Amino acid sequence: MHKQRAFIGHHGPELLDDGTTRFRIWAPDAQNVSLIVVGAQTLPMTANEDGWYSIDAPYGAGTLYRFLIDDELQVPDPASRAQAGDVHAPSLVVDTSSNYLWRNPNWLGRPWEETVLYEMHVGLYGGFAAMEKHLADLAELGVTAIELMPIAEFPGDRNWGYDGVLPYAPEAAYGSPEELKHLIDTAHGLGLMVFLDVVYNHFGPDGNYLGRYAKHFFRHDQQTPWGDGIDFRRREVRDFFIDNTLMWLLDYRFDGLRFDAVHAIPDRSFLTELAERVHASVEPGRHVHLVLENEDNRASLLTAGFTAQWNDDGHNVLHALLTDESQGYYADYHQDATTKLARFLGEGFIYQGQNNRRGEARGEPSGHLPPTSFVLFLQNHDQTGNRAFGERLVSLADADALRAATAVLLLSPMMPLLFMGEEWGARQPFLFFTSHHGELADAVREGRRNEFAEFAEFADEATRERIPDPNAVSTFENSRPDFSARQEPGHAEWYALYRELLSIRHREIVPRLQGARFLESRVLAQAAVLSRWQLGDGSRLRLELNLGTQAAPLPTALINGELLFASREATHAHDQLAPRMARLYLEKAT
C-alpha cells in the first residue's frame, strides 16, 4: 500500500499540515465573499490581489462548505474536489493524499504503441465500483486501455458528461473519489491504462455560477456552440484547467486524457502550455498520453506535445462506404469516397486544407506524421449517440463489409478505439440522455429533435416526435448494453473475431509500430484500395481492402508476404479481391 502526496494547484481547498484548510476562490466581480461551513459558521474571507479571496479555517477533511457571494448568493466551490450530492449541493473537503492507499504504486503506464482503447460510460455500467467487474474480461480480450466518458459533476444523475460544471469533482452519482481511485488501481493491476475524457471548451447549462462573480472567465466577443467562449488569455483561467489536468494525472493517476473539441479553444498557446506543463510534471519514466478531438485537423499540434488525435475523417469515410449515408457531415465523404479512403489510409487526415461542403478550408498536411498519431474508430459515443435512434453499425451495415472494416480498425498501424459493446455486436442503441428539469428539459428535448429537421426522413414534426426524449429514464435504460449477451448466437461470432484480431495485433503489429510511417495508398476500383505502411523493423504491412459489391483487380507485382488475416474466404482469381473483403499481409524485411 502506498500513500502519495496530493497535488496542490491554484484553485480549490488546500489541507494544511496543522489540520486546518485554506479555502480560496477567484471572484474578481464580487464585492465580498464569505465561507459558509455547513452546520457551523459563516466566516468572511480576505480579499487578496487580482480578485482572489481566501481564508485559513479550522476545519479538515469531510467538511461541507459553500461560498456566499455579496451576502446574497450561495455557490459551490468551482474547484470542488467532491460534492455532497448534485452540482447545487455543498462542496466537500477531500484529503486526496490519504483517502486512498495505492496497491500498484509503481505502475508507470504502457507505451503508446501498445494502446487499444475502449470507450465506456460509467453510468451505464452502474458506477465506478460496478465497472470494475468488467475490467478482467476487457484485459483478456486484448484491450489495453479503458477510456471513461466525462465524469466531472453534471446536473442530475444521467448525462453523457459533456454538461459538466464542476470539472474537479467526480460525479457523485458514480461514486466517491476513493471508488474512482480503486477503479483505476484495479485496472493498473490488470495491465490496463485508464484514460479520461475532459471538457475544457465550455460548461454545462445548469449549475455554473462563474458568470456571476468571475465574468471575465468568458469572452463575450467569441462564441462557441455552447455560448460565450472561455477566455484562455487570463492566467487564472489557464491555471484552472491546467491544474485540473494535473490533478487527474497526479492525484488519480490516470494514464492519459482525451481533450474534447479543442477546435472550440482558439488559443493554441493554452494547449501547448498545457502539454508542456504535463510533461514537466509527471515522474521520469512514466507514460502519459494526451489525445485530441479537433475538427480543425491541426496536425501541427501532434508535434507540440500531444500524442494523437481522434481521426473523424477515417471514421466518416468508412461509415459512408459501409452505409451509403450521405446526409449531414457524411456529404463531405460520400462524394469521391474511394479517393478519400485512399488518402485517409495513406496520409491520416482526408481534409488537409481542402474545402468542405460549405466551402471552408479545413486541416493541415498530415502525411509526415506516423500513423500512430491517429486514433481510428468505427463507432464511438458521438457517431452512435448523435444518430436520432442511436443505432450501432451492426444494424446498419452489411456483415461482410463490417468485418472487413473491423480488420482495418484492429490491424492497421493507427491506434484502435472500440465503443462499449461493439466487440460482441451489441444491438442496444446508444442514445443521447440527460436528467434536466423544467424549461431546460423542454429546451433540450426540442433542440434534440430540431437537430434532425434537415434530414429528409425527419422533415415532418410528427416523425421528429418519435426521437427519444433525452430526459426520460427509459432513454438512459435503453442505452445500457446487455453484458450477458456476449456468448449468445449472433454475438459470440463477433466476440471471437475481435479476440482473434487483437491477438494478431499484439503479436505481429504492436512490436513493429515504433517508427512506423505511411508508405503508399492507391485506388483499385470503386470502394477498393491497396495501402502499405513501413513498420519500425523495416517490414511492411499491406492492406487489400474492398468495401464495394464488385471484385477489384489486384496489381500483378505484389510481394506475397505472410497473410495475417483475411476477413472472408477468397472466391475470385488470385489477381482479384472479392467484394466486401479485407486481407492484411506482412512483408518482412530481408
PDB file of N, CA and C in Angstrom, residues 134-222:
ATOM      1  N   HIS A 134     -15.987  -5.576 -14.895  1.00  0.00           N
ATOM      2  CA  HIS A 134     -15.853  -5.853 -16.320  1.00  0.00           C
ATOM      3  C   HIS A 134     -14.402  -5.745 -16.806  1.00  0.00           C
ATOM      4  N   LEU A 135     -13.502  -5.290 -15.957  1.00  0.00           N
ATOM      5  CA  LEU A 135     -12.154  -4.986 -16.423  1.00  0.00           C
ATOM      6  C   LEU A 135     -11.365  -6.234 -16.801  1.00  0.00           C
ATOM      7  N   ALA A 136     -11.496  -7.288 -16.037  1.00  0.00           N
ATOM      8  CA  ALA A 136     -10.720  -8.501 -16.338  1.00  0.00           C
ATOM      9  C   ALA A 136     -11.094  -9.060 -17.706  1.00  0.00           C
ATOM     10  N   ASP A 137     -12.371  -9.016 -18.049  1.00  0.00           N
ATOM     11  CA  ASP A 137     -12.804  -9.504 -19.363  1.00  0.00           C
ATOM     12  C   ASP A 137     -12.200  -8.662 -20.481  1.00  0.00           C
ATOM     13  N   LEU A 138     -12.127  -7.361 -20.272  1.00  0.00           N
ATOM     14  CA  LEU A 138     -11.554  -6.489 -21.295  1.00  0.00           C
ATOM     15  C   LEU A 138     -10.062  -6.763 -21.481  1.00  0.00           C
ATOM     16  N   ALA A 139      -9.365  -6.948 -20.380  1.00  0.00           N
ATOM     17  CA  ALA A 139      -7.928  -7.260 -20.480  1.00  0.00           C
ATOM     18  C   ALA A 139      -7.720  -8.587 -21.197  1.00  0.00           C
ATOM     19  N   GLU A 140      -8.579  -9.568 -20.911  1.00  0.00           N
ATOM     20  CA  GLU A 140      -8.453 -10.879 -21.553  1.00  0.00           C
ATOM     21  C   GLU A 140      -8.768 -10.777 -23.052  1.00  0.00           C
ATOM     22  N   LEU A 141      -9.659  -9.885 -23.442  1.00  0.00           N
ATOM     23  CA  LEU A 141      -9.990  -9.677 -24.847  1.00  0.00           C
ATOM     24  C   LEU A 141      -8.812  -9.133 -25.636  1.00  0.00           C
ATOM     25  N   GLY A 142      -7.984  -8.320 -24.994  1.00  0.00           N
ATOM     26  CA  GLY A 142      -6.870  -7.685 -25.685  1.00  0.00           C
ATOM     27  C   GLY A 142      -6.894  -6.175 -25.620  1.00  0.00           C
ATOM     28  N   VAL A 143      -7.891  -5.621 -24.914  1.00  0.00           N
ATOM     29  CA  VAL A 143      -7.926  -4.185 -24.657  1.00  0.00           C
ATOM     30  C   VAL A 143      -6.783  -3.842 -23.702  1.00  0.00           C
ATOM     31  N   THR A 144      -6.128  -2.704 -23.914  1.00  0.00           N
ATOM     32  CA  THR A 144      -5.044  -2.293 -23.016  1.00  0.00           C
ATOM     33  C   THR A 144      -5.326  -0.969 -22.318  1.00  0.00           C
ATOM     34  N   ALA A 145      -6.427  -0.301 -22.679  1.00  0.00           N
ATOM     35  CA  ALA A 145      -6.742   0.987 -22.059  1.00  0.00           C
ATOM     36  C   ALA A 145      -8.246   1.220 -22.109  1.00  0.00           C
ATOM     37  N   ILE A 146      -8.837   1.534 -20.958  1.00  0.00           N
ATOM     38  CA  ILE A 146     -10.227   1.963 -20.962  1.00  0.00           C
ATOM     39  C   ILE A 146     -10.251   3.486 -21.001  1.00  0.00           C
ATOM     40  N   GLU A 147     -11.264   4.029 -21.654  1.00  0.00           N
ATOM     41  CA  GLU A 147     -11.417   5.484 -21.727  1.00  0.00           C
ATOM     42  C   GLU A 147     -12.801   5.842 -21.209  1.00  0.00           C
ATOM     43  N   LEU A 148     -12.838   6.605 -20.122  1.00  0.00           N
ATOM     44  CA  LEU A 148     -14.096   6.984 -19.490  1.00  0.00           C
ATOM     45  C   LEU A 148     -14.634   8.251 -20.132  1.00  0.00           C
ATOM     46  N   MET A 149     -15.899   8.218 -20.541  1.00  0.00           N
ATOM     47  CA  MET A 149     -16.551   9.456 -20.927  1.00  0.00           C
ATOM     48  C   MET A 149     -16.550  10.397 -19.725  1.00  0.00           C
ATOM     49  N   PRO A 150     -16.747  11.706 -19.921  1.00  0.00           N
ATOM     50  CA  PRO A 150     -16.522  12.675 -18.837  1.00  0.00           C
ATOM     51  C   PRO A 150     -17.256  12.321 -17.548  1.00  0.00           C
ATOM     52  N   ILE A 151     -16.558  12.490 -16.439  1.00  0.00           N
ATOM     53  CA  ILE A 151     -17.113  12.139 -15.131  1.00  0.00           C
ATOM     54  C   ILE A 151     -17.219  13.351 -14.220  1.00  0.00           C
ATOM     55  N   ALA A 152     -16.890  14.560 -14.706  1.00  0.00           N
ATOM     56  CA  ALA A 152     -16.994  15.754 -13.866  1.00  0.00           C
ATOM     57  C   ALA A 152     -18.461  16.017 -13.521  1.00  0.00           C
ATOM     58  N   GLU A 153     -18.690  16.540 -12.320  1.00  0.00           N
ATOM     59  CA  GLU A 153     -20.048  16.763 -11.813  1.00  0.00           C
ATOM     60  C   GLU A 153     -20.932  17.492 -12.815  1.00  0.00           C
ATOM     61  N   PHE A 154     -22.082  16.872 -13.110  1.00  0.00           N
ATOM     62  CA  PHE A 154     -23.070  17.447 -14.005  1.00  0.00           C
ATOM     63  C   PHE A 154     -24.425  17.483 -13.287  1.00  0.00           C
ATOM     64  N   PRO A 155     -25.386  18.267 -13.783  1.00  0.00           N
ATOM     65  CA  PRO A 155     -26.694  18.320 -13.117  1.00  0.00           C
ATOM     66  C   PRO A 155     -27.475  17.029 -13.292  1.00  0.00           C
ATOM     67  N   GLY A 156     -28.090  16.564 -12.206  1.00  0.00           N
ATOM     68  CA  GLY A 156     -28.829  15.311 -12.252  1.00  0.00           C
ATOM     69  C   GLY A 156     -27.904  14.123 -12.125  1.00  0.00           C
ATOM     70  N   ASP A 157     -28.434  12.916 -12.444  1.00  0.00           N
ATOM     71  CA  ASP A 157     -27.612  11.708 -12.309  1.00  0.00           C
ATOM     72  C   ASP A 157     -27.531  10.902 -13.604  1.00  0.00           C
ATOM     73  N   ARG A 158     -28.059  11.449 -14.714  1.00  0.00           N
ATOM     74  CA  ARG A 158     -27.951  10.793 -16.021  1.00  0.00           C
ATOM     75  C   ARG A 158     -27.485  11.833 -17.028  1.00  0.00           C
ATOM     76  N   ASN A 159     -26.354  11.589 -17.642  1.00  0.00           N
ATOM     77  CA  ASN A 159     -25.813  12.576 -18.569  1.00  0.00           C
ATOM     78  C   ASN A 159     -24.662  11.947 -19.322  1.00  0.00           C
ATOM     79  N   TRP A 160     -24.450  12.364 -20.559  1.00  0.00           N
ATOM     80  CA  TRP A 160     -23.257  11.909 -21.276  1.00  0.00           C
ATOM     81  C   TRP A 160     -21.985  12.394 -20.581  1.00  0.00           C
ATOM     82  N   GLY A 161     -22.081  13.511 -19.870  1.00  0.00           N
ATOM     83  CA  GLY A 161     -20.927  14.067 -19.177  1.00  0.00           C
ATOM     84  C   GLY A 161     -20.447  15.377 -19.747  1.00  0.00           C
ATOM     85  N   TYR A 162     -20.946  15.766 -20.903  1.00  0.00           N
ATOM     86  CA  TYR A 162     -20.471  16.993 -21.540  1.00  0.00           C
ATOM     87  C   TYR A 162     -21.227  18.220 -21.046  1.00  0.00           C
ATOM     88  N   ASP A 163     -22.116  18.039 -20.063  1.00  0.00           N
ATOM     89  CA  ASP A 163     -22.781  19.143 -19.379  1.00  0.00           C
ATOM     90  C   ASP A 163     -22.147  19.395 -18.017  1.00  0.00           C
ATOM     91  N   GLY A 164     -20.906  18.994 -17.830  1.00  0.00           N
ATOM     92  CA  GLY A 164     -20.245  19.162 -16.542  1.00  0.00           C
ATOM     93  C   GLY A 164     -20.045  20.628 -16.190  1.00  0.00           C
ATOM     94  N   VAL A 165     -20.120  20.940 -14.897  1.00  0.00           N
ATOM     95  CA  VAL A 165     -19.929  22.318 -14.442  1.00  0.00           C
ATOM     96  C   VAL A 165     -18.906  22.426 -13.310  1.00  0.00           C
ATOM     97  N   LEU A 166     -18.530  21.318 -12.710  1.00  0.00           N
ATOM     98  CA  LEU A 166     -17.518  21.316 -11.645  1.00  0.00           C
ATOM     99  C   LEU A 166     -16.428  20.329 -12.053  1.00  0.00           C
ATOM    100  N   PRO A 167     -15.464  20.783 -12.856  1.00  0.00           N
ATOM    101  CA  PRO A 167     -14.545  19.836 -13.508  1.00  0.00           C
ATOM    102  C   PRO A 167     -13.590  19.107 -12.585  1.00  0.00           C
ATOM    103  N   TYR A 168     -13.441  19.542 -11.314  1.00  0.00           N
ATOM    104  CA  TYR A 168     -12.538  18.861 -10.395  1.00  0.00           C
ATOM    105  C   TYR A 168     -13.221  17.747  -9.605  1.00  0.00           C
ATOM    106  N   ALA A 169     -14.546  17.705  -9.627  1.00  0.00           N
ATOM    107  CA  ALA A 169     -15.284  16.789  -8.743  1.00  0.00           C
ATOM    108  C   ALA A 169     -15.821  15.592  -9.518  1.00  0.00           C
ATOM    109  N   PRO A 170     -15.427  14.368  -9.176  1.00  0.00           N
ATOM    110  CA  PRO A 170     -16.047  13.199  -9.805  1.00  0.00           C
ATOM    111  C   PRO A 170     -17.544  13.167  -9.512  1.00  0.00           C
ATOM    112  N   GLU A 171     -18.339  12.797 -10.510  1.00  0.00           N
ATOM    113  CA  GLU A 171     -19.801  12.760 -10.380  1.00  0.00           C
ATOM    114  C   GLU A 171     -20.220  11.896  -9.187  1.00  0.00           C
ATOM    115  N   ALA A 172     -20.958  12.514  -8.256  1.00  0.00           N
ATOM    116  CA  ALA A 172     -21.342  11.814  -7.028  1.00  0.00           C
ATOM    117  C   ALA A 172     -22.223  10.604  -7.315  1.00  0.00           C
ATOM    118  N   ALA A 173     -23.030  10.649  -8.389  1.00  0.00           N
ATOM    119  CA  ALA A 173     -23.887   9.507  -8.712  1.00  0.00           C
ATOM    120  C   ALA A 173     -23.086   8.283  -9.122  1.00  0.00           C
ATOM    121  N   TYR A 174     -21.829   8.464  -9.510  1.00  0.00           N
ATOM    122  CA  TYR A 174     -20.977   7.348  -9.925  1.00  0.00           C
ATOM    123  C   TYR A 174     -20.195   6.740  -8.771  1.00  0.00           C
ATOM    124  N   GLY A 175     -20.031   7.511  -7.692  1.00  0.00           N
ATOM    125  CA  GLY A 175     -19.259   7.007  -6.561  1.00  0.00           C
ATOM    126  C   GLY A 175     -18.341   8.084  -6.011  1.00  0.00           C
ATOM    127  N   SER A 176     -17.573   7.725  -5.021  1.00  0.00           N
ATOM    128  CA  SER A 176     -16.692   8.658  -4.321  1.00  0.00           C
ATOM    129  C   SER A 176     -15.341   8.761  -5.015  1.00  0.00           C
ATOM    130  N   PRO A 177     -14.543   9.795  -4.665  1.00  0.00           N
ATOM    131  CA  PRO A 177     -13.172   9.847  -5.173  1.00  0.00           C
ATOM    132  C   PRO A 177     -12.376   8.580  -4.857  1.00  0.00           C
ATOM    133  N   GLU A 178     -12.604   8.000  -3.680  1.00  0.00           N
ATOM    134  CA  GLU A 178     -11.900   6.773  -3.319  1.00  0.00           C
ATOM    135  C   GLU A 178     -12.283   5.625  -4.253  1.00  0.00           C
ATOM    136  N   GLU A 179     -13.559   5.541  -4.599  1.00  0.00           N
ATOM    137  CA  GLU A 179     -14.004   4.468  -5.502  1.00  0.00           C
ATOM    138  C   GLU A 179     -13.440   4.659  -6.905  1.00  0.00           C
ATOM    139  N   LEU A 180     -13.308   5.903  -7.340  1.00  0.00           N
ATOM    140  CA  LEU A 180     -12.671   6.153  -8.636  1.00  0.00           C
ATOM    141  C   LEU A 180     -11.212   5.706  -8.606  1.00  0.00           C
ATOM    142  N   LYS A 181     -10.511   6.021  -7.542  1.00  0.00           N
ATOM    143  CA  LYS A 181      -9.116   5.595  -7.434  1.00  0.00           C
ATOM    144  C   LYS A 181      -9.014   4.068  -7.398  1.00  0.00           C
ATOM    145  N   HIS A 182      -9.946   3.439  -6.718  1.00  0.00           N
ATOM    146  CA  HIS A 182      -9.916   1.975  -6.651  1.00  0.00           C
ATOM    147  C   HIS A 182     -10.131   1.371  -8.034  1.00  0.00           C
ATOM    148  N   LEU A 183     -11.016   1.965  -8.823  1.00  0.00           N
ATOM    149  CA  LEU A 183     -11.223   1.511 -10.204  1.00  0.00           C
ATOM    150  C   LEU A 183      -9.932   1.620 -11.004  1.00  0.00           C
ATOM    151  N   ILE A 184      -9.261   2.756 -10.895  1.00  0.00           N
ATOM    152  CA  ILE A 184      -8.021   2.966 -11.646  1.00  0.00           C
ATOM    153  C   ILE A 184      -6.938   2.010 -11.162  1.00  0.00           C
ATOM    154  N   ASP A 185      -6.840   1.837  -9.864  1.00  0.00           N
ATOM    155  CA  ASP A 185      -5.843   0.942  -9.276  1.00  0.00           C
ATOM    156  C   ASP A 185      -6.085  -0.501  -9.725  1.00  0.00           C
ATOM    157  N   THR A 186      -7.349  -0.912  -9.735  1.00  0.00           N
ATOM    158  CA  THR A 186      -7.682  -2.260 -10.195  1.00  0.00           C
ATOM    159  C   THR A 186      -7.306  -2.449 -11.651  1.00  0.00           C
ATOM    160  N   ALA A 187      -7.592  -1.452 -12.478  1.00  0.00           N
ATOM    161  CA  ALA A 187      -7.221  -1.524 -13.888  1.00  0.00           C
ATOM    162  C   ALA A 187      -5.713  -1.675 -14.041  1.00  0.00           C
ATOM    163  N   HIS A 188      -4.951  -0.894 -13.285  1.00  0.00           N
ATOM    164  CA  HIS A 188      -3.490  -0.985 -13.372  1.00  0.00           C
ATOM    165  C   HIS A 188      -3.000  -2.372 -12.976  1.00  0.00           C
ATOM    166  N   GLY A 189      -3.640  -2.971 -11.990  1.00  0.00           N
ATOM    167  CA  GLY A 189      -3.259  -4.314 -11.579  1.00  0.00           C
ATOM    168  C   GLY A 189      -3.494  -5.351 -12.660  1.00  0.00           C
ATOM    169  N   LEU A 190      -4.401  -5.046 -13.586  1.00  0.00           N
ATOM    170  CA  LEU A 190      -4.687  -5.942 -14.705  1.00  0.00           C
ATOM    171  C   LEU A 190      -3.899  -5.571 -15.959  1.00  0.00           C
ATOM    172  N   GLY A 191      -3.038  -4.561 -15.849  1.00  0.00           N
ATOM    173  CA  GLY A 191      -2.263  -4.125 -17.007  1.00  0.00           C
ATOM    174  C   GLY A 191      -2.997  -3.157 -17.905  1.00  0.00           C
ATOM    175  N   LEU A 192      -4.113  -2.614 -17.436  1.00  0.00           N
ATOM    176  CA  LEU A 192      -4.915  -1.688 -18.223  1.00  0.00           C
ATOM    177  C   LEU A 192      -4.581  -0.248 -17.872  1.00  0.00           C
ATOM    178  N   MET A 193      -4.350   0.571 -18.881  1.00  0.00           N
ATOM    179  CA  MET A 193      -4.302   2.005 -18.678  1.00  0.00           C
ATOM    180  C   MET A 193      -5.722   2.538 -18.537  1.00  0.00           C
ATOM    181  N   VAL A 194      -5.840   3.749 -17.965  1.00  0.00           N
ATOM    182  CA  VAL A 194      -7.138   4.392 -17.836  1.00  0.00           C
ATOM    183  C   VAL A 194      -7.020   5.827 -18.366  1.00  0.00           C
ATOM    184  N   PHE A 195      -7.845   6.139 -19.359  1.00  0.00           N
ATOM    185  CA  PHE A 195      -7.917   7.477 -19.934  1.00  0.00           C
ATOM    186  C   PHE A 195      -9.215   8.142 -19.479  1.00  0.00           C
ATOM    187  N   LEU A 196      -9.216   9.465 -19.477  1.00  0.00           N
ATOM    188  CA  LEU A 196     -10.400  10.231 -19.112  1.00  0.00           C
ATOM    189  C   LEU A 196     -10.664  11.295 -20.169  1.00  0.00           C
ATOM    190  N   ASP A 197     -11.920  11.416 -20.560  1.00  0.00           N
ATOM    191  CA  ASP A 197     -12.367  12.458 -21.474  1.00  0.00           C
ATOM    192  C   ASP A 197     -12.640  13.716 -20.652  1.00  0.00           C
ATOM    193  N   VAL A 198     -11.972  14.833 -20.960  1.00  0.00           N
ATOM    194  CA  VAL A 198     -12.175  16.081 -20.225  1.00  0.00           C
ATOM    195  C   VAL A 198     -12.688  17.153 -21.179  1.00  0.00           C
ATOM    196  N   VAL A 199     -13.480  18.068 -20.625  1.00  0.00           N
ATOM    197  CA  VAL A 199     -14.154  19.100 -21.423  1.00  0.00           C
ATOM    198  C   VAL A 199     -13.683  20.465 -20.936  1.00  0.00           C
ATOM    199  N   TYR A 200     -12.857  21.119 -21.749  1.00  0.00           N
ATOM    200  CA  TYR A 200     -12.317  22.428 -21.388  1.00  0.00           C
ATOM    201  C   TYR A 200     -12.803  23.526 -22.334  1.00  0.00           C
ATOM    202  N   ASN A 201     -13.792  23.237 -23.152  1.00  0.00           N
ATOM    203  CA  ASN A 201     -14.254  24.216 -24.130  1.00  0.00           C
ATOM    204  C   ASN A 201     -15.550  24.914 -23.717  1.00  0.00           C
ATOM    205  N   HIS A 202     -16.255  24.396 -22.701  1.00  0.00           N
ATOM    206  CA  HIS A 202     -17.493  25.020 -22.257  1.00  0.00           C
ATOM    207  C   HIS A 202     -17.916  24.403 -20.929  1.00  0.00           C
ATOM    208  N   PHE A 203     -18.894  25.035 -20.295  1.00  0.00           N
ATOM    209  CA  PHE A 203     -19.550  24.490 -19.119  1.00  0.00           C
ATOM    210  C   PHE A 203     -20.991  24.155 -19.490  1.00  0.00           C
ATOM    211  N   GLY A 204     -21.604  23.266 -18.715  1.00  0.00           N
ATOM    212  CA  GLY A 204     -22.985  22.900 -18.960  1.00  0.00           C
ATOM    213  C   GLY A 204     -23.951  24.036 -18.643  1.00  0.00           C
ATOM    214  N   PRO A 205     -25.224  23.869 -19.002  1.00  0.00           N
ATOM    215  CA  PRO A 205     -26.196  24.957 -18.874  1.00  0.00           C
ATOM    216  C   PRO A 205     -26.802  25.134 -17.491  1.00  0.00           C
ATOM    217  N   ASP A 206     -26.492  24.261 -16.548  1.00  0.00           N
ATOM    218  CA  ASP A 206     -27.126  24.315 -15.232  1.00  0.00           C
ATOM    219  C   ASP A 206     -26.087  24.050 -14.154  1.00  0.00           C
ATOM    220  N   GLY A 207     -25.897  25.033 -13.256  1.00  0.00           N
ATOM    221  CA  GLY A 207     -25.004  24.832 -12.128  1.00  0.00           C
ATOM    222  C   GLY A 207     -23.673  25.547 -12.233  1.00  0.00           C
ATOM    223  N   ASN A 208     -23.457  26.321 -13.290  1.00  0.00           N
ATOM    224  CA  ASN A 208     -22.219  27.080 -13.417  1.00  0.00           C
ATOM    225  C   ASN A 208     -22.494  28.523 -13.008  1.00  0.00           C
ATOM    226  N   TYR A 209     -21.888  28.955 -11.897  1.00  0.00           N
ATOM    227  CA  TYR A 209     -22.120  30.293 -11.361  1.00  0.00           C
ATOM    228  C   TYR A 209     -20.987  31.266 -11.679  1.00  0.00           C
ATOM    229  N   LEU A 210     -19.995  30.846 -12.434  1.00  0.00           N
ATOM    230  CA  LEU A 210     -18.819  31.688 -12.667  1.00  0.00           C
ATOM    231  C   LEU A 210     -19.176  33.039 -13.278  1.00  0.00           C
ATOM    232  N   GLY A 211     -20.184  33.058 -14.155  1.00  0.00           N
ATOM    233  CA  GLY A 211     -20.554  34.313 -14.795  1.00  0.00           C
ATOM    234  C   GLY A 211     -21.038  35.369 -13.829  1.00  0.00           C
ATOM    235  N   ARG A 212     -21.446  34.969 -12.609  1.00  0.00           N
ATOM    236  CA  ARG A 212     -21.934  35.935 -11.617  1.00  0.00           C
ATOM    237  C   ARG A 212     -20.778  36.641 -10.919  1.00  0.00           C
ATOM    238  N   TYR A 213     -19.720  35.914 -10.571  1.00  0.00           N
ATOM    239  CA  TYR A 213     -18.667  36.529  -9.764  1.00  0.00           C
ATOM    240  C   TYR A 213     -17.301  36.557 -10.460  1.00  0.00           C
ATOM    241  N   ALA A 214     -17.201  35.959 -11.665  1.00  0.00           N
ATOM    242  CA  ALA A 214     -15.947  35.991 -12.443  1.00  0.00           C
ATOM    243  C   ALA A 214     -16.314  36.123 -13.921  1.00  0.00           C
ATOM    244  N   LYS A 215     -16.910  37.266 -14.259  1.00  0.00           N
ATOM    245  CA  LYS A 215     -17.435  37.461 -15.614  1.00  0.00           C
ATOM    246  C   LYS A 215     -16.366  37.303 -16.680  1.00  0.00           C
ATOM    247  N   HIS A 216     -15.149  37.675 -16.325  1.00  0.00           N
ATOM    248  CA  HIS A 216     -14.087  37.635 -17.329  1.00  0.00           C
ATOM    249  C   HIS A 216     -13.447  36.259 -17.461  1.00  0.00           C
ATOM    250  N   PHE A 217     -14.073  35.261 -16.843  1.00  0.00           N
ATOM    251  CA  PHE A 217     -13.711  33.877 -17.169  1.00  0.00           C
ATOM    252  C   PHE A 217     -14.091  33.582 -18.620  1.00  0.00           C
ATOM    253  N   PHE A 218     -15.000  34.397 -19.162  1.00  0.00           N
ATOM    254  CA  PHE A 218     -15.545  34.159 -20.503  1.00  0.00           C
ATOM    255  C   PHE A 218     -15.258  35.348 -21.416  1.00  0.00           C
ATOM    256  N   ARG A 219     -15.295  35.070 -22.709  1.00  0.00           N
ATOM    257  CA  ARG A 219     -15.114  36.101 -23.744  1.00  0.00           C
ATOM    258  C   ARG A 219     -16.447  36.335 -24.439  1.00  0.00           C
ATOM    259  N   HIS A 220     -16.961  37.523 -24.292  1.00  0.00           N
ATOM    260  CA  HIS A 220     -18.254  37.830 -24.908  1.00  0.00           C
ATOM    261  C   HIS A 220     -18.109  38.137 -26.398  1.00  0.00           C
ATOM    262  N   ASP A 221     -16.865  38.343 -26.848  1.00  0.00           N
ATOM    263  CA  ASP A 221     -16.629  38.628 -28.266  1.00  0.00           C
ATOM    264  C   ASP A 221     -16.353  37.354 -29.067  1.00  0.00           C
ATOM    265  N   GLN A 222     -16.446  36.219 -28.422  1.00  0.00           N
ATOM    266  CA  GLN A 222     -16.086  34.959 -29.086  1.00  0.00           C
ATOM    267  C   GLN A 222     -17.125  33.904 -28.711  1.00  0.00           C
TER     268      GLN A 222
END
